[in-house]
Coordinates of C-alpha atoms and ligand atoms in Angstrom, one line a residue:
M28 CA 84.6 71.8 218.6
L29 CA 88.3 72.1 218.3
L30 CA 90.2 70.5 221.1
C31 CA 93.9 70.3 221.8
I32 CA 94.6 67.2 223.8
A33 CA 97.6 65.1 224.6
L34 CA 98.3 62.3 222.2
P35 CA 96.7 59.2 223.8
K36 CA 98.7 56.4 225.2
K37 CA 98.4 54.1 222.2
A38 CA 100.3 56.4 220.0
S39 CA 103.1 57.1 222.5
K40 CA 105.4 54.6 220.9
L41 CA 105.4 56.8 217.8
T42 CA 107.0 59.5 219.7
A43 CA 110.0 57.3 220.4
I44 CA 110.3 56.3 216.8
T45 CA 109.9 59.8 215.5
A46 CA 112.4 61.0 218.0
A47 CA 115.0 58.4 216.8
V48 CA 114.5 59.5 213.2
A49 CA 114.5 63.1 214.1
L50 CA 117.8 62.8 216.1
A51 CA 119.5 61.1 213.2
I52 CA 118.4 63.3 210.3
A53 CA 116.6 66.4 211.5
P54 CA 116.0 68.6 214.6
M55 CA 113.2 67.4 216.7
P56 CA 109.9 69.3 216.4
P57 CA 109.5 71.2 219.7
A58 CA 106.4 69.3 220.8
L59 CA 108.2 66.0 220.4
A60 CA 111.1 67.2 222.5
Q61 CA 109.0 67.5 225.6
Q62 CA 109.7 64.5 227.6
N63 CA 106.9 62.2 228.7
K64 CA 104.3 64.4 227.1
G65 CA 102.9 63.3 223.8
P66 CA 102.7 65.9 221.2
P67 CA 99.3 67.7 221.6
I68 CA 96.9 66.8 218.8
I69 CA 93.9 68.6 217.6
R70 CA 90.5 66.9 217.5
D71 CA 87.8 68.5 215.4
T72 CA 85.1 66.6 213.5
E73 CA 85.0 69.1 210.6
A74 CA 88.7 69.2 210.0
E75 CA 89.0 65.4 210.4
Q76 CA 86.1 64.8 208.0
V77 CA 87.8 67.0 205.4
L78 CA 91.1 65.2 205.8
R79 CA 89.3 61.8 205.5
D80 CA 87.7 63.0 202.3
Y81 CA 91.1 64.0 201.0
T82 CA 92.8 60.7 201.9
R83 CA 90.1 58.2 201.0
P84 CA 90.6 58.2 197.2
I85 CA 94.4 58.2 197.6
L86 CA 94.4 55.3 200.0
R87 CA 92.0 53.4 197.7
A88 CA 94.3 54.0 194.7
A89 CA 97.2 52.7 196.9
G90 CA 95.3 49.6 197.9
L91 CA 95.4 50.7 201.5
E92 CA 91.7 51.5 202.0
K93 CA 91.2 48.5 204.3
Q94 CA 94.0 49.4 206.6
N95 CA 91.9 52.0 208.5
I96 CA 94.7 54.6 208.3
Q97 CA 93.9 57.7 210.3
V98 CA 95.0 61.3 209.7
V99 CA 96.0 62.9 212.9
I100 CA 96.3 66.7 213.2
L101 CA 99.2 67.9 215.3
N102 CA 99.1 71.2 217.1
E103 CA 102.1 72.7 215.3
S104 CA 102.2 75.7 213.2
G105 CA 105.2 74.8 211.0
F106 CA 104.7 72.9 207.8
N107 CA 105.0 69.1 208.4
A108 CA 103.4 65.8 207.4
F109 CA 104.8 62.4 208.1
V110 CA 104.0 58.7 208.6
A111 CA 105.3 57.0 211.7
D112 CA 103.7 53.6 212.3
G113 CA 101.9 52.5 209.1
R114 CA 98.6 53.3 210.8
R115 CA 98.5 57.1 210.9
I116 CA 99.5 60.1 208.7
F117 CA 100.4 63.0 210.9
V118 CA 99.7 66.5 209.6
N119 CA 100.6 69.8 211.3
H120 CA 97.8 72.3 211.4
G121 CA 100.4 74.6 209.8
A122 CA 100.5 72.4 206.7
L123 CA 96.7 72.9 206.3
M124 CA 97.0 76.6 207.0
Q125 CA 99.8 77.0 204.4
S126 CA 98.0 75.0 201.7
E127 CA 95.9 77.4 199.7
T128 CA 94.0 74.7 197.9
P129 CA 92.8 71.2 198.8
N130 CA 95.0 69.9 195.9
Q131 CA 98.1 71.2 197.6
I132 CA 97.6 69.3 200.8
I133 CA 96.2 66.3 199.0
G134 CA 99.5 66.2 197.0
V135 CA 101.4 66.0 200.3
L136 CA 99.1 63.3 201.6
A137 CA 99.6 61.4 198.3
H138 CA 103.4 61.6 198.8
E139 CA 103.2 60.4 202.4
T140 CA 100.9 57.6 201.3
G141 CA 103.7 56.8 198.8
H142 CA 106.0 56.3 201.9
L143 CA 103.4 54.1 203.5
A144 CA 102.7 52.0 200.4
G145 CA 106.4 51.6 199.8
G146 CA 107.1 50.3 203.3
H147 CA 109.8 53.0 203.7
L148 CA 109.3 53.3 207.3
A149 CA 110.3 49.7 208.0
K150 CA 113.4 50.1 205.9
L151 CA 114.3 53.3 207.6
R152 CA 113.9 51.8 211.0
E153 CA 116.2 48.9 210.0
Q154 CA 118.7 51.4 208.6
L155 CA 118.6 53.4 211.8
A156 CA 119.2 50.3 213.9
Q157 CA 122.3 49.5 211.8
A158 CA 123.4 53.1 211.9
Q159 CA 123.3 53.1 215.7
T160 CA 125.5 50.0 215.9
Q161 CA 127.9 51.5 213.4
M162 CA 127.8 54.8 215.4
I163 CA 128.6 53.0 218.6
I164 CA 131.6 51.2 217.0
A165 CA 132.8 54.5 215.5
M166 CA 132.5 56.3 218.8
L167 CA 134.4 53.5 220.5
L168 CA 137.1 53.7 217.9
G169 CA 137.2 57.4 218.2
A170 CA 137.4 57.3 222.0
G171 CA 140.1 54.7 221.8
A172 CA 142.1 56.9 219.6
M173 CA 141.7 59.8 222.0
V174 CA 142.7 57.8 225.0
A175 CA 145.8 56.7 223.0
G176 CA 146.6 60.3 222.1
T177 CA 146.3 61.4 225.7
R178 CA 148.4 58.6 227.0
G179 CA 151.1 59.5 224.6
G180 CA 151.3 62.8 226.3
N181 CA 150.3 64.4 223.1
S182 CA 146.9 65.8 224.1
N183 CA 147.4 69.1 222.2
G184 CA 148.8 67.4 219.2
G185 CA 147.7 65.3 216.2
L186 CA 146.6 62.1 217.7
A187 CA 144.0 63.6 220.0
N188 CA 142.5 65.5 217.1
V189 CA 142.5 62.4 215.0
G190 CA 140.4 60.9 217.8
A191 CA 137.9 63.8 217.7
A192 CA 137.8 63.5 213.9
A193 CA 137.1 59.8 214.1
V194 CA 134.1 60.6 216.3
A195 CA 132.7 63.3 214.1
G196 CA 133.6 61.6 210.8
P197 CA 131.6 58.4 210.8
Q198 CA 128.5 60.1 212.2
E199 CA 128.6 62.6 209.4
M200 CA 129.0 59.7 207.0
I201 CA 126.1 57.8 208.5
R202 CA 124.0 60.9 208.4
R203 CA 124.7 61.4 204.7
T204 CA 124.0 57.7 204.0
L205 CA 120.7 58.0 205.7
I206 CA 119.8 61.1 203.8
S207 CA 120.8 59.6 200.4
Y208 CA 118.7 56.6 201.3
Q209 CA 115.9 59.0 202.0
R210 CA 116.4 60.7 198.7
Q211 CA 115.8 57.5 196.8
Q212 CA 112.7 57.0 199.0
E213 CA 111.6 60.6 198.3
E214 CA 111.7 60.1 194.6
N215 CA 109.8 56.8 194.9
A216 CA 107.2 58.4 197.1
D217 CA 106.8 61.3 194.6
R218 CA 106.3 58.8 191.8
A219 CA 103.8 56.7 193.8
G220 CA 102.0 59.8 194.9
V221 CA 101.5 61.0 191.4
K222 CA 100.3 57.6 190.4
F223 CA 97.7 57.6 193.2
L224 CA 96.6 61.1 192.2
T225 CA 96.2 60.1 188.5
A226 CA 94.5 56.9 189.4
S227 CA 91.9 58.9 191.4
G228 CA 91.4 61.5 188.7
Q229 CA 93.3 64.2 190.5
S230 CA 96.1 66.6 189.5
A231 CA 99.6 66.5 191.0
K232 CA 100.0 70.2 190.4
G233 CA 99.4 71.0 194.1
M234 CA 102.1 68.5 195.1
Y235 CA 104.4 70.2 192.7
E236 CA 103.5 73.7 193.9
T237 CA 104.1 72.8 197.5
F238 CA 107.4 71.0 196.9
K239 CA 108.6 73.8 194.6
R240 CA 108.1 76.2 197.5
F241 CA 110.4 74.0 199.5
T242 CA 113.1 73.6 196.9
N243 CA 116.6 73.6 198.5
D244 CA 117.6 76.9 196.9
S245 CA 114.3 78.7 197.5
L246 CA 113.9 81.5 200.1
F247 CA 111.7 79.2 202.0
A248 CA 114.5 76.6 202.3
A249 CA 116.9 79.3 203.4
R250 CA 114.8 80.0 206.4
G251 CA 115.2 76.3 207.2
T252 CA 112.5 76.4 209.9
D253 CA 110.0 73.9 208.7
P254 CA 110.4 70.4 209.9
Y255 CA 109.0 69.0 206.6
L256 CA 112.0 70.4 204.8
Q257 CA 114.4 68.9 207.3
S258 CA 113.0 65.4 206.7
H259 CA 112.2 65.9 203.0
P260 CA 115.3 67.2 201.2
M261 CA 114.1 68.9 198.0
P262 CA 116.9 69.3 195.5
A263 CA 115.8 71.2 192.5
Q264 CA 116.5 68.1 190.4
R265 CA 113.9 66.1 192.3
V266 CA 111.3 68.9 192.0
A267 CA 112.0 69.2 188.2
A268 CA 111.5 65.4 187.8
L269 CA 108.2 65.7 189.8
E270 CA 107.1 68.6 187.5
E271 CA 107.7 66.6 184.4
L272 CA 105.8 63.6 185.8
A273 CA 103.0 65.7 187.1
R274 CA 102.6 67.6 183.8
S275 CA 102.2 64.3 181.9
S276 CA 99.0 63.6 183.8
P277 CA 95.7 64.3 181.9
Y278 CA 94.5 65.9 185.1
W279 CA 97.3 68.5 185.4
D280 CA 94.9 71.4 184.8
K281 CA 92.0 70.0 186.7
K282 CA 90.8 72.5 189.3
D283 CA 89.6 71.8 192.8
D284 CA 85.8 71.3 193.2
P285 CA 84.6 74.7 194.5
A286 CA 82.6 73.0 197.3
L287 CA 85.7 71.3 198.5
Q288 CA 87.7 74.5 198.3
L289 CA 85.1 76.1 200.5
R290 CA 85.3 73.3 203.1
H291 CA 89.1 73.7 203.0
D292 CA 88.9 77.4 203.6
M293 CA 86.4 76.9 206.4
V294 CA 88.8 74.5 208.2
R295 CA 91.6 77.0 207.7
A296 CA 89.5 79.8 209.1
K297 CA 88.6 77.6 212.1
I298 CA 92.2 76.7 212.8
S299 CA 93.2 80.3 212.5
A300 CA 90.4 81.5 214.8
F301 CA 91.1 78.8 217.5
M302 CA 94.9 78.7 217.3
E303 CA 96.1 82.2 216.4
R304 CA 96.2 85.5 218.2
Q305 CA 93.1 87.6 217.9
D306 CA 94.9 90.4 215.9
T307 CA 96.3 87.8 213.5
V308 CA 92.8 86.4 213.0
Y309 CA 91.4 89.9 212.2
R310 CA 94.4 90.6 209.9
R311 CA 93.7 87.4 207.9
Y312 CA 89.9 87.9 208.0
P313 CA 89.2 91.7 208.2
L314 CA 85.7 93.0 208.6
S315 CA 85.8 94.0 204.9
N316 CA 86.0 90.3 204.0
D317 CA 82.4 89.1 203.7
S318 CA 83.2 85.5 202.7
L319 CA 81.8 82.7 204.7
P320 CA 85.2 81.6 205.9
A321 CA 86.0 85.1 207.1
R322 CA 82.7 85.3 208.9
Y323 CA 83.3 81.9 210.5
A324 CA 86.7 82.9 211.7
R325 CA 85.3 86.2 213.2
A326 CA 82.4 84.4 214.9
I327 CA 84.7 81.9 216.6
A328 CA 87.1 84.7 217.6
T329 CA 84.2 86.7 219.0
Y330 CA 83.0 83.8 221.2
L331 CA 86.5 82.9 222.3
H332 CA 87.1 86.4 223.5
G333 CA 84.0 86.5 225.6
D334 CA 81.3 88.3 223.6
L335 CA 78.7 85.5 223.6
R336 CA 75.8 87.7 222.4
S337 CA 77.6 89.0 219.4
A338 CA 79.0 85.6 218.6
L339 CA 75.6 84.0 218.7
G340 CA 74.3 86.7 216.3
Q341 CA 77.1 86.0 213.9
I342 CA 76.6 82.2 214.1
D343 CA 72.9 82.6 213.4
G344 CA 74.0 84.6 210.3
L345 CA 76.1 81.6 209.2
I346 CA 73.3 79.2 209.8
Q347 CA 71.1 81.3 207.5
V348 CA 73.6 80.8 204.7
Q349 CA 74.1 77.0 205.3
P350 CA 71.1 75.7 207.3
N351 CA 72.4 72.1 207.1
N352 CA 76.0 72.7 208.2
P353 CA 76.4 70.6 211.4
Y354 CA 79.5 72.6 212.5
F355 CA 77.6 75.9 212.8
Y356 CA 75.2 74.3 215.2
E357 CA 78.1 72.6 217.0
L358 CA 79.8 76.0 217.3
R359 CA 76.5 77.5 218.6
G360 CA 76.2 74.7 221.2
Q361 CA 79.9 75.0 222.2
A362 CA 79.7 78.8 222.6
L363 CA 76.6 78.4 224.8
L364 CA 78.0 75.5 226.8
E365 CA 81.3 77.4 227.5
G366 CA 79.3 80.5 228.3
G367 CA 77.6 78.6 231.2
K368 CA 74.3 78.0 229.3
A369 CA 74.3 74.2 229.2
A370 CA 70.5 73.9 228.9
E371 CA 70.4 76.3 225.9
A372 CA 73.3 74.3 224.3
I373 CA 71.3 71.1 224.1
A374 CA 69.0 72.0 221.1
P375 CA 71.8 73.2 218.7
L376 CA 74.0 70.2 219.7
R377 CA 71.1 67.8 219.1
K378 CA 70.8 69.3 215.6
A379 CA 74.6 69.1 215.1
V380 CA 74.6 65.4 216.1
Q381 CA 71.7 64.7 213.7
L382 CA 73.3 66.6 210.8
S383 CA 76.7 65.0 211.3
N384 CA 75.3 61.5 211.3
N385 CA 76.1 61.1 215.0
A386 CA 79.7 62.3 214.9
P387 CA 81.1 60.9 218.3
L388 CA 83.0 64.1 219.2
I389 CA 79.8 66.1 218.8
E390 CA 77.9 63.5 220.8
M391 CA 80.4 64.0 223.6
L392 CA 79.7 67.7 223.6
L393 CA 75.9 67.0 223.7
G394 CA 76.5 64.6 226.6
Q395 CA 78.5 67.4 228.3
A396 CA 75.5 69.8 227.8
L397 CA 73.0 67.2 229.1
V398 CA 75.2 66.5 232.2
G399 CA 75.8 70.2 232.7
T400 CA 72.2 71.1 233.3
D401 CA 70.8 70.7 236.8
N402 CA 68.0 68.6 235.4
T403 CA 68.6 65.0 236.4
A404 CA 66.0 63.9 233.9
H405 CA 68.7 64.3 231.3
T406 CA 71.2 61.9 233.0
D407 CA 70.1 58.6 231.5
E408 CA 70.0 60.1 228.0
A409 CA 73.5 61.5 228.6
I410 CA 74.8 58.1 229.6
A411 CA 73.3 56.4 226.6
I412 CA 74.7 59.0 224.2
L413 CA 78.1 59.0 225.8
R414 CA 78.4 55.2 225.9
A415 CA 77.6 55.1 222.2
A416 CA 80.2 57.9 221.5
V417 CA 83.1 56.3 223.5
G418 CA 82.3 53.0 221.7
R419 CA 83.1 54.6 218.3
E420 CA 85.7 57.2 219.3
T421 CA 88.1 55.3 221.6
E422 CA 90.8 57.9 222.1
A423 CA 89.0 61.1 223.3
P424 CA 89.0 61.4 227.1
L425 CA 86.1 63.9 227.1
G426 CA 83.5 61.2 226.7
Y427 CA 84.7 59.3 229.8
T428 CA 85.0 62.5 231.8
Q429 CA 81.4 63.3 231.1
L430 CA 80.3 59.7 231.7
A431 CA 82.0 59.8 235.1
M432 CA 80.0 62.9 236.0
A433 CA 76.7 61.4 234.7
Y434 CA 77.3 58.2 236.8
G435 CA 78.2 60.3 239.8
R436 CA 75.0 62.1 239.5
K437 CA 73.1 58.8 239.6
G438 CA 75.1 57.7 242.7
D439 CA 76.7 54.9 240.6
F440 CA 80.2 55.4 242.0
A441 CA 81.7 52.2 240.7
Q442 CA 80.9 53.2 237.1
A443 CA 81.9 56.8 237.9
D444 CA 85.4 55.6 239.1
L445 CA 85.8 53.3 236.1
A446 CA 85.0 56.1 233.7
S447 CA 87.3 58.5 235.5
A448 CA 90.0 55.9 235.3
Q449 CA 89.5 55.4 231.6
A450 CA 89.7 59.2 231.0
A451 CA 92.9 59.4 233.0
F452 CA 94.3 56.4 231.1
L453 CA 93.6 58.1 227.7
R454 CA 95.3 61.3 229.0
G455 CA 98.3 59.2 229.6
D456 CA 98.1 59.7 233.4
N457 CA 98.6 56.1 234.4
K458 CA 99.1 56.8 238.1
T459 CA 95.7 58.4 238.5
A460 CA 94.2 55.8 236.2
R461 CA 95.5 52.9 238.4
E462 CA 94.3 54.6 241.6
L463 CA 90.8 55.2 240.3
A464 CA 90.6 51.7 238.7
S465 CA 91.7 50.1 242.0
R466 CA 89.0 51.9 243.8
A467 CA 86.5 51.0 241.1
K468 CA 87.4 47.3 241.6
T469 CA 86.4 47.5 245.3
R470 CA 83.0 48.8 244.3
F471 CA 82.2 46.2 241.6
A472 CA 81.4 42.6 242.3
I473 CA 84.4 40.4 241.3
G474 CA 84.3 39.2 237.7
T475 CA 81.6 41.6 236.5
P476 CA 82.3 43.4 233.2
G477 CA 83.1 46.7 235.1
W478 CA 85.5 44.9 237.5
V479 CA 87.3 43.3 234.5
K480 CA 87.7 46.6 232.7
A481 CA 89.0 48.2 235.9
D482 CA 91.4 45.3 236.4
D483 CA 92.7 45.7 232.8
I484 CA 93.6 49.3 233.7
V485 CA 95.3 48.3 237.0
A486 CA 97.3 45.7 235.1
A487 CA 98.2 47.8 232.1
K488 CA 101.9 48.3 231.6
P489 CA 103.2 51.6 230.3
L490 CA 104.7 51.5 226.9
P491 CA 108.5 52.1 226.6
G492 CA 109.2 55.7 226.9
Q493 CA 105.9 56.5 228.5
N494 CA 105.7 58.1 231.9
S495 CA 105.2 55.2 234.3
N496 CA 104.3 57.1 237.4
Ligands
LIG511 ZN1 108.8 62.2 201.8

């Protein structure tokens, strides 16, 4: 399952922080520029599991393994990765697509972990707060000079221009100060990243390869389109220092584990198939390419473009090659479910849940299949599975949407309203969440657990910058 959903409420304050940083030092990524809509994120068990496996040894080496740091995949095709709140590392799907080896993206994750471990974000925030004050003073001074120029009847002459220069000058100076501060942080994050990689027995070659691609005088940099480059200046000098450091590691020539490379390529194939145009998918993965990732991409593209029978045949072929791969069964279930065959989707989704050790996003899909059949005998099982899933995966609205349907089927409208309210709340639709939660409150006895949960939603205050309506 690969879902694109709005970034849940909890993360919305990140948007504001990122926007502030972006305004100061780099153009805002398009998704962040959309007001009151969190950047859409991609939820997929397979991709998230791979990224967890990439980050775990690095976070351990950085002493951050207890911090429960999540990697969040953003639905953006440009290359970007950044930290924003000390709890999450954001990675564009484009950064995964453009990383040919696990080691290349692991290097970027190691560098970002270097920012986290170095507390760079807190310092940057502080710096920004100061910069804003300075900026305000500078603008006041500049405006004052302009007013003075105009009053002197000299609006076409020197003084007015001095005023304009005073406005532009300090801002440019502040921008440069911020970037030079960033440069020091960048070098520190590089060094920390290499240290974490070496400590976990990994090569920093991939980090060097990626950053070299972004070097300021490279063709890539000349294009200037990728947000990563805007926020991570890559002077040749820095990349040369990184190369020297990386080469000194005993693991410089260590190759990626072939099994990990395959998982990496499978995730890239999946992202391509779900996110890119059909002709692009077939150009990347032509019929002449018989590799497992190419067959995976084509199977997904086939089901997405409506040929369920052919897609199922292709998926069965994949299952023959890897009979214990949970994501092939998940795909089979998802294709059947979306093809209107909920009852047939149940068996492969049960298998996917079992093989994935009860991955909650897959459990939600199984719950959806159970609810989607006309057989009410499945309803209690659906509720049990969905309750367990929403308990472990607290940010995906799908679980609550399906729970609401299951409760509705049982005639338990209090629980159905509460679950619908929780789903709306996670989508960031506070108005609907409040309305449904208020209605749920009238259906529960006062003070019961359901009533308390509904009351919490009614009373919840939107975070700054979040749509309050
Ligand atoms: Zn950086």
